[in-house]
Amino acid sequence: MTALMKHLLTCLLALYTCHAFAGDIMVREGESIHDALRQAREWRRTNDPRCVGGITITIEEGRYYMSEPLFLRPEDSGTKESPLVIRGLGKNHQSVICGDARQRHTQMWPLKEQGYSYPIKKHDDGLPMKGMERILDFNTTDRTITIPTPPQNVLQTKNLEMVVHQRWAIAILRVKDMKVEGDKTVVSFMEPESRLEFEHPWPQPVIGGEKGNSSFLLRTTEQRDGIEQLVIVDGANYVRFEGITFKHTCWNRPLHKGHVTLQGGFPLVDAYKLKENPGLPWDKNLENQAWIERPVSAVTVRNAHHVDFHSVLFENLAATALDFVDNVSDCVVQKCTFGNIGGTAIMGGSFAESPREVHRPYTDLAKRCQRLTIKENFVVDAANEDWGAVGIALGYVRHCTISKNHVFFLSYSGICVGWGWTPLNTGMENNRIEGNNVSNYARQLYDAGGIYTLSNQPGSVISGNKVSRPYPAPYATNDRGFCIYLDARTDGFTIENNYTGDIAPGIAGRPLTNQRPIRRDEIGDNHPGPNIIFKQ
């Protein structure tokens, strides 16, 4: 045998060996993704040659119902040279990881105007752009809300919820009792939401305020719990999801506890007002004490790095879609689509959840969420269940980039970065909001911004974004809606080359018409710091 033939034979053997030990695991409809993940884990544990170059779990077209979340643990981690890839087969996102269809609501009163259709295709129980009533009285002593007397059939309906408009948040209150007093009806509510609603004053419904009383609606909800979570990545690194669909999750909390929020869709677990000697060392005017919890998410990532999502479809999810909760870094969300999301589409970083009190300035949280990249995604029709949620929300973070995303049809703000309401150093720094297109936001609530920031974030940038003017929300109780809103104590940003204009007719997401630069006097200010740099 010649030397050349020996060399060719060696190369062919090497190619055969590589192919034979490729780390490919195929999952077909009716089979278990959990079992496939366990197989990959065992290959890692035994240092199987099929781990060389990475393990790919390929999910064929079909629906894969998750009676429990798919858990990815440290033992499922890949490496830079050998990642774990979970991908759908084909280009049409027909590999669907799903739970239960979200609960449905029937708006009992006021009845929605007949013939109304949402500008984009939606489920039947969409936002009540028309068909809300005004609150007559909000009584913090008796813990009641007075409304015009509803029709008799509504008074006799069981399992009613009241959805209350509260400027930049909503409350979902389970009705306990309705006492008719002529043309007025006094409504009381169940616990714990009744205490939280009436003891914590911020926000609360406006009575006789800037633009008239806050609004409400009464509705019923399917009284059932359903699957809320599809995937939990906890401690697994170098994982990539691509070409799959996450679809159908529920939101069970309002069925059992109601839903009273602080801001951004974060439910209160305890709260009250400082009635004697208000103020704390870091804020002499502070009156509120509040502890919050994080909304549930369909896909959760924590204690992990290099967990990426590429060309993934998130749709028909009742609460948060994708959440990078804590101790995460170097993750990428790119070219994904988020549609018909009940809460926030993409969330990341701490928001000082309980057991911490949310109004304190913290210095240790930003380093626990850093170097997230969120780019080239489409976020459409988010925050349609909890109107106070947003499109993209990052809390205490640093070195994060939000770029070239299209974010539109939102009840409140579009892209939000920062937390804490403080001018003090919190470790937030070098966050970049660049080249995004935000339109059709603030459709229900005001005190909003297409791009919205909080607190001191040195070295951060808002640049090259195109943001429509806020939607004329029909029930807003103030006029604070801005393309860019530098809310409480925002500082450290360079703002340059951002544009506004009119929303183009037709398909959502089209470029703005009549574009022009955003002027400094059009940017919303709420006690910004001295280190804001504006360039044009």
PDB file of C-alpha atoms in Angstrom, residues 292-520:
ATOM      1  CA  ILE A 292     -42.463  42.981  45.075  1.00  0.00           C
ATOM      2  CA  GLU A 293     -42.128  39.638  43.377  1.00  0.00           C
ATOM      3  CA  ARG A 294     -41.148  38.831  39.829  1.00  0.00           C
ATOM      4  CA  PRO A 295     -43.874  37.964  37.323  1.00  0.00           C
ATOM      5  CA  VAL A 296     -43.825  34.375  36.117  1.00  0.00           C
ATOM      6  CA  SER A 297     -42.152  33.756  32.759  1.00  0.00           C
ATOM      7  CA  ALA A 298     -42.597  31.144  30.052  1.00  0.00           C
ATOM      8  CA  VAL A 299     -38.826  30.820  29.575  1.00  0.00           C
ATOM      9  CA  THR A 300     -36.552  31.590  32.535  1.00  0.00           C
ATOM     10  CA  VAL A 301     -32.745  31.906  32.645  1.00  0.00           C
ATOM     11  CA  ARG A 302     -30.765  32.318  35.873  1.00  0.00           C
ATOM     12  CA  ASN A 303     -27.309  31.478  37.252  1.00  0.00           C
ATOM     13  CA  ALA A 304     -26.032  31.062  33.711  1.00  0.00           C
ATOM     14  CA  HIS A 305     -23.882  32.579  31.000  1.00  0.00           C
ATOM     15  CA  HIS A 306     -23.816  32.212  27.227  1.00  0.00           C
ATOM     16  CA  VAL A 307     -27.455  31.182  26.899  1.00  0.00           C
ATOM     17  CA  ASP A 308     -28.602  32.417  23.497  1.00  0.00           C
ATOM     18  CA  PHE A 309     -31.889  32.585  21.602  1.00  0.00           C
ATOM     19  CA  HIS A 310     -31.718  32.919  17.831  1.00  0.00           C
ATOM     20  CA  SER A 311     -34.719  33.043  15.479  1.00  0.00           C
ATOM     21  CA  VAL A 312     -37.127  31.800  18.160  1.00  0.00           C
ATOM     22  CA  LEU A 313     -40.850  32.585  18.113  1.00  0.00           C
ATOM     23  CA  PHE A 314     -42.590  33.450  21.391  1.00  0.00           C
ATOM     24  CA  GLU A 315     -46.357  33.789  21.037  1.00  0.00           C
ATOM     25  CA  ASN A 316     -49.639  33.610  22.945  1.00  0.00           C
ATOM     26  CA  LEU A 317     -47.958  33.746  26.354  1.00  0.00           C
ATOM     27  CA  ALA A 318     -49.980  35.154  29.258  1.00  0.00           C
ATOM     28  CA  ALA A 319     -47.229  36.751  31.383  1.00  0.00           C
ATOM     29  CA  THR A 320     -43.509  37.427  30.736  1.00  0.00           C
ATOM     30  CA  ALA A 321     -42.160  35.642  27.674  1.00  0.00           C
ATOM     31  CA  LEU A 322     -38.366  35.492  28.283  1.00  0.00           C
ATOM     32  CA  ASP A 323     -36.665  36.474  31.537  1.00  0.00           C
ATOM     33  CA  PHE A 324     -32.959  36.646  32.466  1.00  0.00           C
ATOM     34  CA  VAL A 325     -33.561  36.735  36.188  1.00  0.00           C
ATOM     35  CA  ASP A 326     -30.341  36.767  38.194  1.00  0.00           C
ATOM     36  CA  ASN A 327     -26.629  35.992  37.982  1.00  0.00           C
ATOM     37  CA  VAL A 328     -26.574  36.003  34.188  1.00  0.00           C
ATOM     38  CA  SER A 329     -24.078  37.319  31.669  1.00  0.00           C
ATOM     39  CA  ASP A 330     -23.023  37.174  28.022  1.00  0.00           C
ATOM     40  CA  CYS A 331     -26.409  36.119  26.670  1.00  0.00           C
ATOM     41  CA  VAL A 332     -27.820  37.037  23.255  1.00  0.00           C
ATOM     42  CA  VAL A 333     -31.411  37.346  22.016  1.00  0.00           C
ATOM     43  CA  GLN A 334     -31.296  37.886  18.261  1.00  0.00           C
ATOM     44  CA  LYS A 335     -33.803  37.817  15.402  1.00  0.00           C
ATOM     45  CA  CYS A 336     -36.582  36.491  17.634  1.00  0.00           C
ATOM     46  CA  THR A 337     -40.263  37.407  17.343  1.00  0.00           C
ATOM     47  CA  PHE A 338     -42.535  38.067  20.309  1.00  0.00           C
ATOM     48  CA  GLY A 339     -46.265  38.315  19.587  1.00  0.00           C
ATOM     49  CA  ASN A 340     -49.439  38.419  21.688  1.00  0.00           C
ATOM     50  CA  ILE A 341     -47.611  38.553  25.017  1.00  0.00           C
ATOM     51  CA  GLY A 342     -49.648  39.238  28.159  1.00  0.00           C
ATOM     52  CA  GLY A 343     -46.763  40.795  30.105  1.00  0.00           C
ATOM     53  CA  THR A 344     -43.250  41.950  29.215  1.00  0.00           C
ATOM     54  CA  ALA A 345     -41.660  40.323  26.174  1.00  0.00           C
ATOM     55  CA  ILE A 346     -37.986  40.398  27.255  1.00  0.00           C
ATOM     56  CA  MET A 347     -36.902  41.060  30.839  1.00  0.00           C
ATOM     57  CA  GLY A 348     -33.485  41.035  32.472  1.00  0.00           C
ATOM     58  CA  GLY A 349     -31.700  42.010  35.658  1.00  0.00           C
ATOM     59  CA  SER A 350     -32.886  42.447  39.212  1.00  0.00           C
ATOM     60  CA  PHE A 351     -35.735  44.762  40.099  1.00  0.00           C
ATOM     61  CA  ALA A 352     -34.986  44.460  43.820  1.00  0.00           C
ATOM     62  CA  GLU A 353     -37.551  41.773  44.409  1.00  0.00           C
ATOM     63  CA  SER A 354     -38.477  40.655  47.900  1.00  0.00           C
ATOM     64  CA  PRO A 355     -36.996  40.199  50.458  1.00  0.00           C
ATOM     65  CA  ARG A 356     -35.433  43.552  49.560  1.00  0.00           C
ATOM     66  CA  GLU A 357     -37.453  46.741  49.897  1.00  0.00           C
ATOM     67  CA  VAL A 358     -37.707  48.119  46.408  1.00  0.00           C
ATOM     68  CA  HIS A 359     -37.014  51.819  47.069  1.00  0.00           C
ATOM     69  CA  ARG A 360     -33.577  51.398  48.643  1.00  0.00           C
ATOM     70  CA  PRO A 361     -30.460  52.107  46.552  1.00  0.00           C
ATOM     71  CA  TYR A 362     -28.489  48.885  46.000  1.00  0.00           C
ATOM     72  CA  THR A 363     -24.896  48.603  44.797  1.00  0.00           C
ATOM     73  CA  ASP A 364     -24.543  44.835  44.375  1.00  0.00           C
ATOM     74  CA  LEU A 365     -27.279  44.016  41.871  1.00  0.00           C
ATOM     75  CA  ALA A 366     -26.097  45.441  38.532  1.00  0.00           C
ATOM     76  CA  LYS A 367     -23.047  43.176  38.408  1.00  0.00           C
ATOM     77  CA  ARG A 368     -25.408  40.199  38.595  1.00  0.00           C
ATOM     78  CA  CYS A 369     -26.752  40.930  35.106  1.00  0.00           C
ATOM     79  CA  GLN A 370     -24.265  42.153  32.550  1.00  0.00           C
ATOM     80  CA  ARG A 371     -23.372  41.975  28.869  1.00  0.00           C
ATOM     81  CA  LEU A 372     -26.813  41.048  27.600  1.00  0.00           C
ATOM     82  CA  THR A 373     -27.306  41.693  23.891  1.00  0.00           C
ATOM     83  CA  ILE A 374     -30.857  42.114  22.615  1.00  0.00           C
ATOM     84  CA  LYS A 375     -30.822  42.891  18.908  1.00  0.00           C
ATOM     85  CA  GLU A 376     -32.811  42.629  15.705  1.00  0.00           C
ATOM     86  CA  ASN A 377     -35.950  41.300  17.395  1.00  0.00           C
ATOM     87  CA  PHE A 378     -39.619  42.025  16.689  1.00  0.00           C
ATOM     88  CA  VAL A 379     -41.815  42.713  19.712  1.00  0.00           C
ATOM     89  CA  VAL A 380     -45.456  43.229  18.782  1.00  0.00           C
ATOM     90  CA  ASP A 381     -48.560  43.335  20.971  1.00  0.00           C
ATOM     91  CA  ALA A 382     -46.956  42.864  24.388  1.00  0.00           C
ATOM     92  CA  ALA A 383     -48.477  43.947  27.728  1.00  0.00           C
ATOM     93  CA  ASN A 384     -51.992  43.117  26.574  1.00  0.00           C
ATOM     94  CA  GLU A 385     -52.901  41.293  29.807  1.00  0.00           C
ATOM     95  CA  ASP A 386     -51.016  43.422  32.327  1.00  0.00           C
ATOM     96  CA  TRP A 387     -51.080  46.839  30.706  1.00  0.00           C
ATOM     97  CA  GLY A 388     -48.328  48.116  32.990  1.00  0.00           C
ATOM     98  CA  ALA A 389     -45.779  45.692  31.539  1.00  0.00           C
ATOM     99  CA  VAL A 390     -43.532  46.773  28.651  1.00  0.00           C
ATOM    100  CA  GLY A 391     -41.783  45.547  25.527  1.00  0.00           C
ATOM    101  CA  ILE A 392     -38.192  45.193  26.748  1.00  0.00           C
ATOM    102  CA  ALA A 393     -37.347  45.785  30.425  1.00  0.00           C
ATOM    103  CA  LEU A 394     -33.894  45.716  32.022  1.00  0.00           C
ATOM    104  CA  GLY A 395     -33.522  46.588  35.715  1.00  0.00           C
ATOM    105  CA  TYR A 396     -30.216  46.757  37.559  1.00  0.00           C
ATOM    106  CA  VAL A 397     -27.865  45.922  34.659  1.00  0.00           C
ATOM    107  CA  ARG A 398     -24.570  47.034  33.167  1.00  0.00           C
ATOM    108  CA  HIS A 399     -22.776  46.734  29.832  1.00  0.00           C
ATOM    109  CA  CYS A 400     -26.006  45.716  28.095  1.00  0.00           C
ATOM    110  CA  THR A 401     -26.990  46.531  24.516  1.00  0.00           C
ATOM    111  CA  ILE A 402     -30.497  46.876  23.085  1.00  0.00           C
ATOM    112  CA  SER A 403     -30.147  47.547  19.366  1.00  0.00           C
ATOM    113  CA  LYS A 404     -32.060  47.412  16.074  1.00  0.00           C
ATOM    114  CA  ASN A 405     -35.247  46.025  17.590  1.00  0.00           C
ATOM    115  CA  HIS A 406     -38.754  46.779  16.326  1.00  0.00           C
ATOM    116  CA  VAL A 407     -41.082  47.320  19.279  1.00  0.00           C
ATOM    117  CA  PHE A 408     -44.710  48.260  18.683  1.00  0.00           C
ATOM    118  CA  PHE A 409     -48.312  47.963  19.897  1.00  0.00           C
ATOM    119  CA  LEU A 410     -47.774  48.310  23.631  1.00  0.00           C
ATOM    120  CA  SER A 411     -50.047  49.404  26.449  1.00  0.00           C
ATOM    121  CA  TYR A 412     -47.352  51.329  28.333  1.00  0.00           C
ATOM    122  CA  SER A 413     -43.663  51.993  27.607  1.00  0.00           C
ATOM    123  CA  GLY A 414     -41.523  50.416  24.895  1.00  0.00           C
ATOM    124  CA  ILE A 415     -37.899  49.920  25.967  1.00  0.00           C
ATOM    125  CA  CYS A 416     -37.070  50.491  29.665  1.00  0.00           C
ATOM    126  CA  VAL A 417     -33.627  50.431  31.282  1.00  0.00           C
ATOM    127  CA  GLY A 418     -32.834  51.072  34.939  1.00  0.00           C
ATOM    128  CA  TRP A 419     -34.425  50.807  38.375  1.00  0.00           C
ATOM    129  CA  GLY A 420     -34.066  52.368  41.783  1.00  0.00           C
ATOM    130  CA  TRP A 421     -35.268  55.982  41.415  1.00  0.00           C
ATOM    131  CA  THR A 422     -31.911  57.141  42.758  1.00  0.00           C
ATOM    132  CA  PRO A 423     -29.078  59.532  41.787  1.00  0.00           C
ATOM    133  CA  LEU A 424     -26.622  57.426  43.781  1.00  0.00           C
ATOM    134  CA  ASN A 425     -24.128  54.982  42.329  1.00  0.00           C
ATOM    135  CA  THR A 426     -25.726  51.563  41.908  1.00  0.00           C
ATOM    136  CA  GLY A 427     -23.238  49.934  39.537  1.00  0.00           C
ATOM    137  CA  MET A 428     -25.470  50.444  36.505  1.00  0.00           C
ATOM    138  CA  GLU A 429     -23.244  51.682  33.684  1.00  0.00           C
ATOM    139  CA  ASN A 430     -22.441  51.529  29.965  1.00  0.00           C
ATOM    140  CA  ASN A 431     -25.879  50.490  28.778  1.00  0.00           C
ATOM    141  CA  ARG A 432     -26.654  51.212  25.138  1.00  0.00           C
ATOM    142  CA  ILE A 433     -30.053  51.740  23.486  1.00  0.00           C
ATOM    143  CA  GLU A 434     -29.271  52.158  19.795  1.00  0.00           C
ATOM    144  CA  GLY A 435     -30.998  52.022  16.435  1.00  0.00           C
ATOM    145  CA  ASN A 436     -34.373  50.766  17.662  1.00  0.00           C
ATOM    146  CA  ASN A 437     -37.757  51.473  16.086  1.00  0.00           C
ATOM    147  CA  VAL A 438     -40.526  52.035  18.672  1.00  0.00           C
ATOM    148  CA  SER A 439     -44.089  52.972  17.763  1.00  0.00           C
ATOM    149  CA  ASN A 440     -47.719  52.641  18.847  1.00  0.00           C
ATOM    150  CA  TYR A 441     -46.890  52.571  22.550  1.00  0.00           C
ATOM    151  CA  ALA A 442     -48.740  54.086  25.546  1.00  0.00           C
ATOM    152  CA  ARG A 443     -52.015  52.803  24.104  1.00  0.00           C
ATOM    153  CA  GLN A 444     -53.624  52.488  27.558  1.00  0.00           C
ATOM    154  CA  LEU A 445     -51.383  54.056  30.226  1.00  0.00           C
ATOM    155  CA  TYR A 446     -49.322  57.236  30.414  1.00  0.00           C
ATOM    156  CA  ASP A 447     -46.335  58.409  32.465  1.00  0.00           C
ATOM    157  CA  ALA A 448     -44.703  56.470  29.671  1.00  0.00           C
ATOM    158  CA  GLY A 449     -41.879  56.663  27.176  1.00  0.00           C
ATOM    159  CA  GLY A 450     -41.052  54.951  23.940  1.00  0.00           C
ATOM    160  CA  ILE A 451     -37.628  54.747  25.564  1.00  0.00           C
ATOM    161  CA  TYR A 452     -37.784  55.042  29.359  1.00  0.00           C
ATOM    162  CA  THR A 453     -34.925  55.235  31.870  1.00  0.00           C
ATOM    163  CA  LEU A 454     -34.428  55.403  35.639  1.00  0.00           C
ATOM    164  CA  SER A 455     -31.511  56.345  37.900  1.00  0.00           C
ATOM    165  CA  ASN A 456     -27.826  57.013  37.390  1.00  0.00           C
ATOM    166  CA  GLN A 457     -26.167  54.981  34.602  1.00  0.00           C
ATOM    167  CA  PRO A 458     -22.761  56.529  33.749  1.00  0.00           C
ATOM    168  CA  GLY A 459     -21.407  55.965  30.256  1.00  0.00           C
ATOM    169  CA  SER A 460     -24.779  54.966  28.816  1.00  0.00           C
ATOM    170  CA  VAL A 461     -26.122  55.924  25.389  1.00  0.00           C
ATOM    171  CA  ILE A 462     -29.479  56.530  23.684  1.00  0.00           C
ATOM    172  CA  SER A 463     -28.622  56.938  20.011  1.00  0.00           C
ATOM    173  CA  GLY A 464     -30.037  56.498  16.519  1.00  0.00           C
ATOM    174  CA  ASN A 465     -33.513  55.420  17.599  1.00  0.00           C
ATOM    175  CA  LYS A 466     -36.760  56.176  15.761  1.00  0.00           C
ATOM    176  CA  VAL A 467     -39.647  56.646  18.172  1.00  0.00           C
ATOM    177  CA  SER A 468     -43.171  57.696  17.278  1.00  0.00           C
ATOM    178  CA  ARG A 469     -45.058  60.121  19.421  1.00  0.00           C
ATOM    179  CA  PRO A 470     -47.109  58.361  22.139  1.00  0.00           C
ATOM    180  CA  TYR A 471     -50.512  57.055  21.213  1.00  0.00           C
ATOM    181  CA  PRO A 472     -53.439  59.213  22.398  1.00  0.00           C
ATOM    182  CA  ALA A 473     -54.507  56.771  25.110  1.00  0.00           C
ATOM    183  CA  PRO A 474     -58.273  57.138  25.616  1.00  0.00           C
ATOM    184  CA  TYR A 475     -58.238  56.813  29.416  1.00  0.00           C
ATOM    185  CA  ALA A 476     -54.932  58.438  30.388  1.00  0.00           C
ATOM    186  CA  THR A 477     -55.227  60.616  33.483  1.00  0.00           C
ATOM    187  CA  ASN A 478     -52.201  62.781  32.780  1.00  0.00           C
ATOM    188  CA  ASP A 479     -50.310  64.066  29.733  1.00  0.00           C
ATOM    189  CA  ARG A 480     -46.922  62.583  30.571  1.00  0.00           C
ATOM    190  CA  GLY A 481     -46.105  60.569  27.487  1.00  0.00           C
ATOM    191  CA  PHE A 482     -42.809  61.115  25.683  1.00  0.00           C
ATOM    192  CA  CYS A 483     -40.688  59.624  22.907  1.00  0.00           C
ATOM    193  CA  ILE A 484     -37.825  59.546  25.409  1.00  0.00           C
ATOM    194  CA  TYR A 485     -38.607  59.803  29.124  1.00  0.00           C
ATOM    195  CA  LEU A 486     -35.779  60.425  31.598  1.00  0.00           C
ATOM    196  CA  ASP A 487     -37.734  59.450  34.674  1.00  0.00           C
ATOM    197  CA  ALA A 488     -36.699  59.744  38.293  1.00  0.00           C
ATOM    198  CA  ARG A 489     -33.036  60.658  38.741  1.00  0.00           C
ATOM    199  CA  THR A 490     -31.891  59.508  35.303  1.00  0.00           C
ATOM    200  CA  ASP A 491     -28.276  60.501  34.760  1.00  0.00           C
ATOM    201  CA  GLY A 492     -25.134  59.511  32.871  1.00  0.00           C
ATOM    202  CA  PHE A 493     -26.684  59.178  29.387  1.00  0.00           C
ATOM    203  CA  THR A 494     -25.480  60.647  26.119  1.00  0.00           C
ATOM    204  CA  ILE A 495     -28.512  61.239  23.893  1.00  0.00           C
ATOM    205  CA  GLU A 496     -27.952  61.867  20.196  1.00  0.00           C
ATOM    206  CA  ASN A 497     -29.415  61.481  16.709  1.00  0.00           C
ATOM    207  CA  ASN A 498     -32.826  60.180  17.720  1.00  0.00           C
ATOM    208  CA  TYR A 499     -35.845  60.801  15.501  1.00  0.00           C
ATOM    209  CA  THR A 500     -39.605  60.982  15.799  1.00  0.00           C
ATOM    210  CA  GLY A 501     -42.434  61.108  13.304  1.00  0.00           C
ATOM    211  CA  ASP A 502     -45.871  59.884  12.407  1.00  0.00           C
ATOM    212  CA  ILE A 503     -46.940  56.253  12.425  1.00  0.00           C
ATOM    213  CA  ALA A 504     -47.209  55.021   8.856  1.00  0.00           C
ATOM    214  CA  PRO A 505     -50.597  53.515   7.925  1.00  0.00           C
ATOM    215  CA  GLY A 506     -50.914  49.851   7.141  1.00  0.00           C
ATOM    216  CA  ILE A 507     -48.719  47.080   8.450  1.00  0.00           C
ATOM    217  CA  ALA A 508     -47.309  47.669  11.927  1.00  0.00           C
ATOM    218  CA  GLY A 509     -43.586  48.245  12.050  1.00  0.00           C
ATOM    219  CA  ARG A 510     -43.289  50.359   8.915  1.00  0.00           C
ATOM    220  CA  PRO A 511     -40.845  53.275   9.143  1.00  0.00           C
ATOM    221  CA  LEU A 512     -42.172  56.500  10.593  1.00  0.00           C
ATOM    222  CA  THR A 513     -43.250  59.206   8.167  1.00  0.00           C
ATOM    223  CA  ASN A 514     -42.374  62.901   8.420  1.00  0.00           C
ATOM    224  CA  GLN A 515     -39.288  62.060  10.424  1.00  0.00           C
ATOM    225  CA  ARG A 516     -37.398  64.775  12.242  1.00  0.00           C
ATOM    226  CA  PRO A 517     -34.866  64.924  15.076  1.00  0.00           C
ATOM    227  CA  ILE A 518     -36.158  64.759  18.651  1.00  0.00           C
ATOM    228  CA  ARG A 519     -35.476  68.103  20.328  1.00  0.00           C
ATOM    229  CA  ARG A 520     -34.145  68.379  23.861  1.00  0.00           C
TER     230      ARG A 520
END
